[in-house]
XYZ file of C-alpha atoms in Angstrom:
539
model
C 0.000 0.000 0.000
C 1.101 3.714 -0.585
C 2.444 5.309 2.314
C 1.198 9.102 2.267
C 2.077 10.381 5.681
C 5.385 10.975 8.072
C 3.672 8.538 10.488
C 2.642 5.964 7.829
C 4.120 2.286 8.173
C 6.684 1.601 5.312
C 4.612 -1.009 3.473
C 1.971 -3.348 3.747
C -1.954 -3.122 3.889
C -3.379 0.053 6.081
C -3.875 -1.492 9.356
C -2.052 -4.018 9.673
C 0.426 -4.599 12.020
C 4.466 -6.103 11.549
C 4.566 -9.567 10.996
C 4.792 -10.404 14.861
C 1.480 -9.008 15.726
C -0.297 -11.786 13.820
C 2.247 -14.680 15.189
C 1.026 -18.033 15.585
C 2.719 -20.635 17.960
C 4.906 -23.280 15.845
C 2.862 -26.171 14.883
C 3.627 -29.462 13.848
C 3.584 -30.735 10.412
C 3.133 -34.282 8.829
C 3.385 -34.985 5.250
C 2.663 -38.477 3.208
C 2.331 -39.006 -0.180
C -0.462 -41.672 -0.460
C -3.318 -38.953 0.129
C -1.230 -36.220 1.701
C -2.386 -36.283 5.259
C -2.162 -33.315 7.415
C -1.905 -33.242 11.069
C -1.707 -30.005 12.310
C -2.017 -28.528 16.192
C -3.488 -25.645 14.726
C -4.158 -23.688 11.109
C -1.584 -22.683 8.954
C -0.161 -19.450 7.736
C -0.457 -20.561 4.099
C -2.031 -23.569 2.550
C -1.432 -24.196 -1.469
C -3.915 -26.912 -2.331
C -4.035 -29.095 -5.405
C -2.438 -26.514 -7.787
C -2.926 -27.100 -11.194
C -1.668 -24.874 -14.162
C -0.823 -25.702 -17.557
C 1.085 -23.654 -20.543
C 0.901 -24.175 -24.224
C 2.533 -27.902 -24.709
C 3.556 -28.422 -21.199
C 1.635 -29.112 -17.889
C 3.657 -27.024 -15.197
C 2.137 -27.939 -12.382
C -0.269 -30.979 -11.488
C -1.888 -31.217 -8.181
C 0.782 -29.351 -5.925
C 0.215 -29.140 -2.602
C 2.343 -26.678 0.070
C 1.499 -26.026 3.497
C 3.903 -23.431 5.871
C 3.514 -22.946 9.339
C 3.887 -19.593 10.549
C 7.729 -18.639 12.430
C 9.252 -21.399 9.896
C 11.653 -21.594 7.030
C 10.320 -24.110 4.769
C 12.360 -25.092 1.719
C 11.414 -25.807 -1.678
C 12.986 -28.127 -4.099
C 13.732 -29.851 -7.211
C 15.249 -29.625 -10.728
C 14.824 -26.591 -13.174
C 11.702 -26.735 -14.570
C 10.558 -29.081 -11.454
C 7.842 -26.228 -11.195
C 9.169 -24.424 -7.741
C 9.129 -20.662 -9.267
C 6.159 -21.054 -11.531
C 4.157 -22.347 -8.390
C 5.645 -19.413 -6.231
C 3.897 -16.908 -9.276
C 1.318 -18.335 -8.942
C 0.889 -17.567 -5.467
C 2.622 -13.869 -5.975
C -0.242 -13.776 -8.639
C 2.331 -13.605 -11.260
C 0.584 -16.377 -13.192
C -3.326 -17.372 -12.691
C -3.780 -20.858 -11.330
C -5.862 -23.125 -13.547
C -6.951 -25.258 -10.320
C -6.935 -25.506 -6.788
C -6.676 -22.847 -3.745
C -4.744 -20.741 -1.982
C -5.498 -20.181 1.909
C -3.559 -17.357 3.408
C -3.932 -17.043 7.547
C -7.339 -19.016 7.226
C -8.931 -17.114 4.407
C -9.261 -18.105 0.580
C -6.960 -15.616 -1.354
C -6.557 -15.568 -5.338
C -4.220 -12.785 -5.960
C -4.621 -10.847 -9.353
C -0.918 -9.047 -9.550
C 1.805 -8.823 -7.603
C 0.736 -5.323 -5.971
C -2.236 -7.466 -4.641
C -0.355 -9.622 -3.215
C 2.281 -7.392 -1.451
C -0.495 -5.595 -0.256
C -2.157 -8.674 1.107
C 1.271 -9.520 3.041
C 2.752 -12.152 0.269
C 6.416 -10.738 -1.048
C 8.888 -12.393 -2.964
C 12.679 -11.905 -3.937
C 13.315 -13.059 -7.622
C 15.819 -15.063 -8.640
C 16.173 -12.724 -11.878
C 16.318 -9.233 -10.697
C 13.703 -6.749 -12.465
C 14.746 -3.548 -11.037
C 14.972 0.445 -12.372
C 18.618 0.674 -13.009
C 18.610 3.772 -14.037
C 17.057 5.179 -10.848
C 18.756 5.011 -7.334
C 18.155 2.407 -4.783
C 15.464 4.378 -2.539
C 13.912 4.567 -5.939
C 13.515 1.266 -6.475
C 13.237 0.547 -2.952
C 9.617 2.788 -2.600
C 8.642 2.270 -6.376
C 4.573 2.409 -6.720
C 4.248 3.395 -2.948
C 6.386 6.625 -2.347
C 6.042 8.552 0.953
C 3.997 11.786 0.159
C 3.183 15.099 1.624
C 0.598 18.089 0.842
C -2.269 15.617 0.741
C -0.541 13.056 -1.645
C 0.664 16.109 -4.444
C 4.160 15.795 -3.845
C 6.493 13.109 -3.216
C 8.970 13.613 0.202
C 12.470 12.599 -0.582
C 12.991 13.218 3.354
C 10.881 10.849 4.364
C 12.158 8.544 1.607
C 15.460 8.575 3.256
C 14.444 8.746 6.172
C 12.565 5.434 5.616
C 15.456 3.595 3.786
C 18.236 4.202 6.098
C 15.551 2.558 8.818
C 15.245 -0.695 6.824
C 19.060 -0.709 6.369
C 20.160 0.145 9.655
C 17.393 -2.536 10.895
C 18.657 -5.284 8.615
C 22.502 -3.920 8.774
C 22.277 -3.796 4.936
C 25.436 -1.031 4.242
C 24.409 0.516 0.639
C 24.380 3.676 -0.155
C 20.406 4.572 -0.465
C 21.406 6.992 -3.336
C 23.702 5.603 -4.813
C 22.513 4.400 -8.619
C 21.418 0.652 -8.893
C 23.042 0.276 -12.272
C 26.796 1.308 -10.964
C 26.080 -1.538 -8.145
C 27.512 -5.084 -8.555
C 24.806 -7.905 -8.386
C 25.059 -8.683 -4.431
C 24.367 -5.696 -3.577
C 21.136 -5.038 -5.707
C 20.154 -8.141 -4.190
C 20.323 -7.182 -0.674
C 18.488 -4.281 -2.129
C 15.621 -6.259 -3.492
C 15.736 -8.319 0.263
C 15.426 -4.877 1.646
C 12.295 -4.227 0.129
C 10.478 -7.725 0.486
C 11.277 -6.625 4.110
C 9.995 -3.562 4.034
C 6.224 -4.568 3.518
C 6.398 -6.361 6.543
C 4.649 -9.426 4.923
C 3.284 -12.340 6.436
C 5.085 -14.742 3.317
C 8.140 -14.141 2.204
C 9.075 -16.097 -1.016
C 13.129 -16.611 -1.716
C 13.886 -17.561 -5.066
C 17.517 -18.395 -5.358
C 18.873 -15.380 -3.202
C 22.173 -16.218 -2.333
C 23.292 -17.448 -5.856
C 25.038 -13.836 -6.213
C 26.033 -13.293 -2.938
C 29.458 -14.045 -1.359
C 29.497 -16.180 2.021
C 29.876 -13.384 3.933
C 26.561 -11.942 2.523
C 24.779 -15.365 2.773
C 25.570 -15.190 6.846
C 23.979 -11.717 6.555
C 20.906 -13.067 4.853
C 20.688 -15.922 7.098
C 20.252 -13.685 10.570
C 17.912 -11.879 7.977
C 16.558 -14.793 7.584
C 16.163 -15.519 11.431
C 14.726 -12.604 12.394
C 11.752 -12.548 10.372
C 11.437 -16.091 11.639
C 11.938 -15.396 15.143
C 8.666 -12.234 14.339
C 6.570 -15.209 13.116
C 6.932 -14.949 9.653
C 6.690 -17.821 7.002
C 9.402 -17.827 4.628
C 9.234 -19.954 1.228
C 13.087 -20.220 0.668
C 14.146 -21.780 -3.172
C 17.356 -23.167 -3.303
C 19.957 -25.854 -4.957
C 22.382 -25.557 -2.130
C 22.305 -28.387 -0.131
C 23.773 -27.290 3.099
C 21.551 -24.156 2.537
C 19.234 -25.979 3.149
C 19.460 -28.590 5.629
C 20.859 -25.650 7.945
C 18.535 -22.717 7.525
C 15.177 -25.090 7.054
C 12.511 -25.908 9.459
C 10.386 -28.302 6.439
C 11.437 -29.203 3.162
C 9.009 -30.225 0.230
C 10.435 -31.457 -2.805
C 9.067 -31.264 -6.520
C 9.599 -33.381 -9.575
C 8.476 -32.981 -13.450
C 5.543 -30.602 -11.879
C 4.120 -32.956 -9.247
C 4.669 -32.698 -5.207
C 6.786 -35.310 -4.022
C 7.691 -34.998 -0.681
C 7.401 -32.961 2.252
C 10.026 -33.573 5.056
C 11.187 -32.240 8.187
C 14.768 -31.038 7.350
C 15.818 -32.194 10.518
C 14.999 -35.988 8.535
C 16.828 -35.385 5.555
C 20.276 -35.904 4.486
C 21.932 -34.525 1.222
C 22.078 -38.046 -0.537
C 18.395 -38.418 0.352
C 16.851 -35.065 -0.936
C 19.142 -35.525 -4.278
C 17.587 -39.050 -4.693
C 14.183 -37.161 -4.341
C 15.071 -34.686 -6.650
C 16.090 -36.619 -9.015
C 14.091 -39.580 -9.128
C 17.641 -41.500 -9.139
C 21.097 -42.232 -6.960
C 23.867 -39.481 -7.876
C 26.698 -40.816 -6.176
C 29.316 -38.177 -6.397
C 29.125 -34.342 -6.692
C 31.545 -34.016 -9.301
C 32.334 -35.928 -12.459
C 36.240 -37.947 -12.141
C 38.376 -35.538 -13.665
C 40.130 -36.414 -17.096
C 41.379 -33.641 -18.734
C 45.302 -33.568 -19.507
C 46.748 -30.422 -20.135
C 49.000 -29.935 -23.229
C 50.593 -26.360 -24.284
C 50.181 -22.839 -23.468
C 47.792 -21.758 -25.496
C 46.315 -18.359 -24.052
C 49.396 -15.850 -22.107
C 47.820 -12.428 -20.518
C 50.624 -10.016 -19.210
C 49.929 -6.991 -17.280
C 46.124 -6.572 -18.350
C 44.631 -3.802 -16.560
C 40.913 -2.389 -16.607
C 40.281 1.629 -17.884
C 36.913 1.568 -15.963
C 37.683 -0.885 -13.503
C 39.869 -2.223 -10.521
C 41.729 -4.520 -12.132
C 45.249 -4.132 -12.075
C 47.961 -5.835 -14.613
C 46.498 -9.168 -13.771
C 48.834 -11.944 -15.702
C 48.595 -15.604 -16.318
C 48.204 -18.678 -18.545
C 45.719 -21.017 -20.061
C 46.976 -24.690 -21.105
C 44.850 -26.286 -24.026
C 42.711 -28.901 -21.731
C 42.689 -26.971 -18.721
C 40.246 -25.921 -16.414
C 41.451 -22.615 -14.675
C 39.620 -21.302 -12.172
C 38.733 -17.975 -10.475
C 38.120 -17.023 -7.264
C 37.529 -13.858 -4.511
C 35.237 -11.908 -3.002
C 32.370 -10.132 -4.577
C 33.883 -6.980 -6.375
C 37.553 -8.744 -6.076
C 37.706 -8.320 -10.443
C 36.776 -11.846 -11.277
C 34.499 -11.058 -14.117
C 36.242 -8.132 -14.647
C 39.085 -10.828 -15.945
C 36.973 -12.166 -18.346
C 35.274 -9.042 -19.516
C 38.170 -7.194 -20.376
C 39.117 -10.626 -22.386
C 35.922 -10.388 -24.425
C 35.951 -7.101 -25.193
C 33.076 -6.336 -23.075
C 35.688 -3.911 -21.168
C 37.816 -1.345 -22.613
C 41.635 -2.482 -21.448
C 43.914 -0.044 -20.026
C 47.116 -2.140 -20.470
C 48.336 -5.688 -20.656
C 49.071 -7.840 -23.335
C 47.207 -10.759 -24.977
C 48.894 -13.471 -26.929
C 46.928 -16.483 -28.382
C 49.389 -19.535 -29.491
C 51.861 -17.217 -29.129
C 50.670 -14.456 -31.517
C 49.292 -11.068 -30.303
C 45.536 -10.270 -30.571
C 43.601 -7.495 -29.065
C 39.926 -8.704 -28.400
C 38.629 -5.189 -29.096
C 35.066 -5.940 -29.077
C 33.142 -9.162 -28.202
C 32.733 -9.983 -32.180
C 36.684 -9.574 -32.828
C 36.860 -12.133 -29.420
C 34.005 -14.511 -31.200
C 36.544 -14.147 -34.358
C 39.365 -15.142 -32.306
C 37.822 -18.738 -31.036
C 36.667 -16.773 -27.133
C 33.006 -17.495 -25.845
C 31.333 -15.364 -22.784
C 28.737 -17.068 -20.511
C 28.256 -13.828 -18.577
C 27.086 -13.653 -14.738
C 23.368 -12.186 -15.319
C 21.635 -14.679 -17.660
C 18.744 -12.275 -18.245
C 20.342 -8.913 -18.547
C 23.317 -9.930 -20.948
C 22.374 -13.128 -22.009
C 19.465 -14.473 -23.169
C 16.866 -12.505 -25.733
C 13.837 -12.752 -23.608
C 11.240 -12.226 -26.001
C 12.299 -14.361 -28.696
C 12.571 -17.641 -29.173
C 14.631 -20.967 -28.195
C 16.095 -21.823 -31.557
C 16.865 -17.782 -31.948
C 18.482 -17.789 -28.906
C 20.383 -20.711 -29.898
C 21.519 -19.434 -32.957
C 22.172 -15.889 -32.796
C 25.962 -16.014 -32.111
C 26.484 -18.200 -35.411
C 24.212 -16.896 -38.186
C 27.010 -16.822 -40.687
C 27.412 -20.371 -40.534
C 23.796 -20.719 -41.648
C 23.958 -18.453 -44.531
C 22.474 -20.393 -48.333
C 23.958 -17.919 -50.726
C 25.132 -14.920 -48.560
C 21.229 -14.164 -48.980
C 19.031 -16.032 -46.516
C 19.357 -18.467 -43.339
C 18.660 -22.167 -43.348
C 15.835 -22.964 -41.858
C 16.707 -26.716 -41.000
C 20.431 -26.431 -40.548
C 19.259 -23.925 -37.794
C 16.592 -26.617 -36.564
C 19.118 -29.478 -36.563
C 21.714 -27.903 -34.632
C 18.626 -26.453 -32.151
C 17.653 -30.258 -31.557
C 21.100 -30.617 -30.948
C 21.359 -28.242 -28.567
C 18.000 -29.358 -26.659
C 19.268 -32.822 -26.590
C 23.269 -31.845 -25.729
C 22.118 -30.077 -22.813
C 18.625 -31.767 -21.920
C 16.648 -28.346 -22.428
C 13.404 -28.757 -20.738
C 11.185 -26.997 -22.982
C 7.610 -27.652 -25.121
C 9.606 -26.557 -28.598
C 12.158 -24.686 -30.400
C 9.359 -22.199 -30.612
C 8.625 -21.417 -26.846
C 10.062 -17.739 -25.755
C 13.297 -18.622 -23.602
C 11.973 -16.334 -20.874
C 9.171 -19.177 -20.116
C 11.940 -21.373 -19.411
C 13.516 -21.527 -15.975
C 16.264 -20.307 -15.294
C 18.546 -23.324 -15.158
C 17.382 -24.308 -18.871
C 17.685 -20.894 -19.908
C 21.505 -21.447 -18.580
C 21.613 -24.442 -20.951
C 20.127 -22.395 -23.759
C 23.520 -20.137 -23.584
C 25.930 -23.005 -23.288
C 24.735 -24.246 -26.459
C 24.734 -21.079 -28.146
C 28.065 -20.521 -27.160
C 28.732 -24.242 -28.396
C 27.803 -23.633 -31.318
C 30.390 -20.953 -32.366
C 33.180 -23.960 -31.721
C 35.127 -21.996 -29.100
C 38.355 -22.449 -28.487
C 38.195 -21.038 -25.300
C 35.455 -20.740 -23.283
C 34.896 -17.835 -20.185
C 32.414 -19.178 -18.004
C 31.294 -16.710 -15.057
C 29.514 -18.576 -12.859
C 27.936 -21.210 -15.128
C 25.980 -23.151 -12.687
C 24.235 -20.185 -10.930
C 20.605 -21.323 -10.194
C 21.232 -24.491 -11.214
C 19.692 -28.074 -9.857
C 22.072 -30.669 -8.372
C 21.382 -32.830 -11.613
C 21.942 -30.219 -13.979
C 25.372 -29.058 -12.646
C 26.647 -32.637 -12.794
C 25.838 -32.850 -16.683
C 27.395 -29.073 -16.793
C 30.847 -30.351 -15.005
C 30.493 -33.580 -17.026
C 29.977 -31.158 -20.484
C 33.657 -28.512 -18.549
C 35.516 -31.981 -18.622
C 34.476 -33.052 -22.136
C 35.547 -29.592 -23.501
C 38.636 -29.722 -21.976
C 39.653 -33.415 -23.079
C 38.773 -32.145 -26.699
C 41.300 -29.486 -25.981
C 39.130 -25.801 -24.866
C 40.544 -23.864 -22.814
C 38.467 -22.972 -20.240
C 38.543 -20.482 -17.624
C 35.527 -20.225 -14.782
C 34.442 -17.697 -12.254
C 32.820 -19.047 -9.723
C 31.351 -17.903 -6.024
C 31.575 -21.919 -4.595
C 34.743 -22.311 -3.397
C 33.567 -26.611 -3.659
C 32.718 -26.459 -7.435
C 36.214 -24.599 -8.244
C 37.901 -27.651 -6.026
C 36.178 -30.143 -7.749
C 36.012 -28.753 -11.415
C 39.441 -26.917 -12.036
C 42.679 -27.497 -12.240
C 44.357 -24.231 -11.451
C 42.587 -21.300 -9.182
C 44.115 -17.962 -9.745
C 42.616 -15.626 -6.727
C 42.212 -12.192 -7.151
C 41.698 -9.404 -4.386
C 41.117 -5.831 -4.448
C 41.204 -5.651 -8.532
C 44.730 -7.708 -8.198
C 45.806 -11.278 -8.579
C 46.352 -12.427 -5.189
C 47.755 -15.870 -5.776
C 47.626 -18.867 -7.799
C 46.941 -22.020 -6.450
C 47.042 -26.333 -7.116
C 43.063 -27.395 -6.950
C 43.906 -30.789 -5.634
C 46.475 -29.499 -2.809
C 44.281 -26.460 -1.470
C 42.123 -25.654 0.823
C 38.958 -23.561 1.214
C 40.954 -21.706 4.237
C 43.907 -20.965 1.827
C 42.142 -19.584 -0.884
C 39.987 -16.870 1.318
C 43.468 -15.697 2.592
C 44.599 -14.740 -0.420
C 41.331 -13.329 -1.319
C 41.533 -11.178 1.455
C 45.202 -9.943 1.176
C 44.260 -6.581 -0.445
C 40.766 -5.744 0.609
């Protein structure tokens, strides 16, 4: 609701209260399959019953029940396209439900848009940031319910502030409230968004993949975040793929498959192996695929590169053909700034590039797809994927001149084939080449990209965190598809925020720190411990 006084509360339906006003006791919550029995001390904060809802070609969700008991965390899970966020829209009133109910605090709710429901105490943090980047972060933060004065003619920027440095000082959330959201880096537009869920002081609150931009440092902020709104009585819905995520910030866990409930759990119950075989429908006995890359000669030497617009300072290093080099640091340390300024995407200050031992320059991103690089960039939906259009357009777009009958016009079926290849390559989850890639999840979008990139026949391959909001499954194939690269002889160099994929995956780590490299380390003789002391050595 709009807030249109000094006195007003910050969010939230006139009237009512924070979320501890309305607390209920925890209750106690049993869950079976065979007819989903319920035994329950007393009603819940939010009951999801028999969901149904279908797309064109695909049946998202078939008879999905949740329940969450108020003061709880309660985990959802399961692959991409398992049906966890299209669910969670459909609760946020995002989508329209073709079945079911929704029960909110012991009344029947069927939210209409998202306003609705944030009025009605539902909020939710998306896993693909939709924000104003062009306006600052009280902006975004009071978008569609700014503080006013003079009976509601004029917006206070006063009271604005006044508001936001509240929230932040509340939730120890250290951003500068003017600061533009388009200058910030991706952690901190995420604390932003957390900030404002917050600030309605909703009964639900809905995580969709928060921490998969945050440092660990920032995920230990979100998680006493997390704990206070729990300890007020709020509900949280918190959508993850990170296993000890969850089976340390959890209360219940329910688990989805192919669109259909399959489990709801105490976390308490569950081990890792055990909600991976429920995920899955299958055993997956080992994290990471056995490595079997051998590396053969230098094939990629950087000297001195430094950023014009950036931190990073004459950073140099080298890439073996078959190897798996890894990056690692803190959040703002220059890790994609490494591979940006090696795409082109960054104008370079200084520093050399030599590929097989002759000098190139990587200009722009097209000059780097000349020269054999590829670019899986950090944000998916900002920089990667064409939202709008299609699968096999997004699958395509980076190789067009491959498909060219004449110089005149495209192939239509040498574009379909190598789109089925693709879909099958990277098991895309999707109705058709047809279907608009921003249906998809996000994980299959992720696939979408890697195929793209495929495509092109890279010779080296910049991956910045390629298994961001990505299903246990699904990263196994993804390591499985790093290894196979490398044994055909890609280089491949990957920024990533889990310190346990780099361990498992790469070969090398190079850490950087403060725009610098910091150190270079053996994957198979360090240590988690080591690697954060070099990333700290000049913050």
């Amino acid at each position: 609701g709009e807030a249109s006084a000094e006195g007003s509360a910050p969010g939230g339906v006139q009237g009512q209260g924070p979320c501890w006003a309305w607390a209920k006791p925890n209750t106690q919550i049993v869950q079976e399959k065979e007819g989903r029995n319920e035994s329950m001390e007393q009603p819940a904060l939010l009951e999801m019953r028999h969901i149904s809802k279908e797309f064109p070609g695909v049946k998202a969700l078939d008879d999905v029940s949740l329940t969450v008991r108020p003061g709880t965390v309660h985990a959802l899970m399961g692959e991409n396209g398992a049906g966890k966020s299209t669910l969670m829209k459909c609760l946020f009133g995002i989508y329209h439900k073709d079945g079911g109910e929704i029960v909110l605090d012991g009344k029947p709710v069927d939210f209409r848009s998202s306003k609705e429901a944030l009025e009605n105490g539902v909020a939710m943090v998306h896993q693909e940031l939709n924000q104003a980047l062009t306006r600052s972060v009280q902006d975004n933060l009071w978008l569609g319910r700014y503080p006013t004065v003079a009976g509601g003619l004029m917006v206070s920027e006063k009271i604005m502030s006044r508001r936001t440095q509240e929230i932040f000082r509340e939730l120890e959330v250290t951003v500068d409230p003017k600061a533009i959201m388009s200058t910030m880096p991706v952690s901190q537009r995420q604390m932003v968004e957390i900030a404002k869920a917050v600030s309605y002081d909703s009964k639900i609150i809905v995580f969709d993949e928060p921490t998969s931009s945050l440092t660990e440092t920032e995920v230990e902020h979100l998680f006493r975040i997390i704990n206070m709104l729990r300890d007020r009585g709020c509900g949280i819905i918190y959508i993850s793929h990170k296993m000890e995520e969850i089976l340390r910030i959890s209360d219940d866990v329910t688990i989805m498959r192919d669109g259909q409930w399959v489990a709801t759990r105490p976390a308490a119950e569950l081990t890792m192996d055990e909600i991976i075989r429920l995920m899955v429908g299958r055993e997956l006995t080992s994290r990471f695929p056995p490595k079997s890359n051998k590396q053969g000669d230098v094939i990629l030497e950087v000297q001195g590169m430094s950023g014009r617009y950036t931190r990073l300072k004459e950073a140099s290093f080298q890439l073996r053909k078959g190897e798996i080099l890894g990056i690692a640091g803190l959040d703002g340390s220059g890790r994609t700034e490494v591979l940006e300024n090696l795409f082109g995407v960054m104008t370079r200050e200084g520093g050399s590039i030599k590929l097989h031992g002759r000098p190139i320059e990587n200009r722009t991103p097209r000059e780097a797809i000349k020269n054999g690089f590829a670019l899986l960039t950090e944000e998916r939906r900002a920089t990667g994927i064409f939202g709008i259009r299609n699968i096999r357009e997004n699958t395509v777009i980076s190789n067009l001149k491959s498909y060219l009958m004449g110089g005149i016009c495209l192939s239509d079926k040498k574009m379909k084939e190598d789109t089925d290849w693709s879909i099958q390559a990277m098991r895309i989850k999707t109705p058709s080449q047809s279907t608009e890639i921003r249906s998809l999840s996000g994980g299959n979008q992720q696939k979408v990209i890697i195929g793209r990139w495929l495509l092109t026949k890279p010779e080296i391959l910049l991956l910045d965190e390629p298994t961001r909001g990505i299903d246990v499954g699904a990263k196994y194939e993804i390591y499985q598809l790093i290894i196979n690269l490398a044994n055909e002889g890609k280089g491949i160099i990957m920024v990533s925020s889990e310190m346990p994929e780099l361990l498992g995956v790469c070969d090398r780590i190079l850490v950087m720190s403060g725009g610098r490299l910091a150190g270079e380390v053996n994957a198979a003789e360090t240590s988690q411990e080591e690697i954060l002391t070099l990333a700290a050595k000049y913050v």
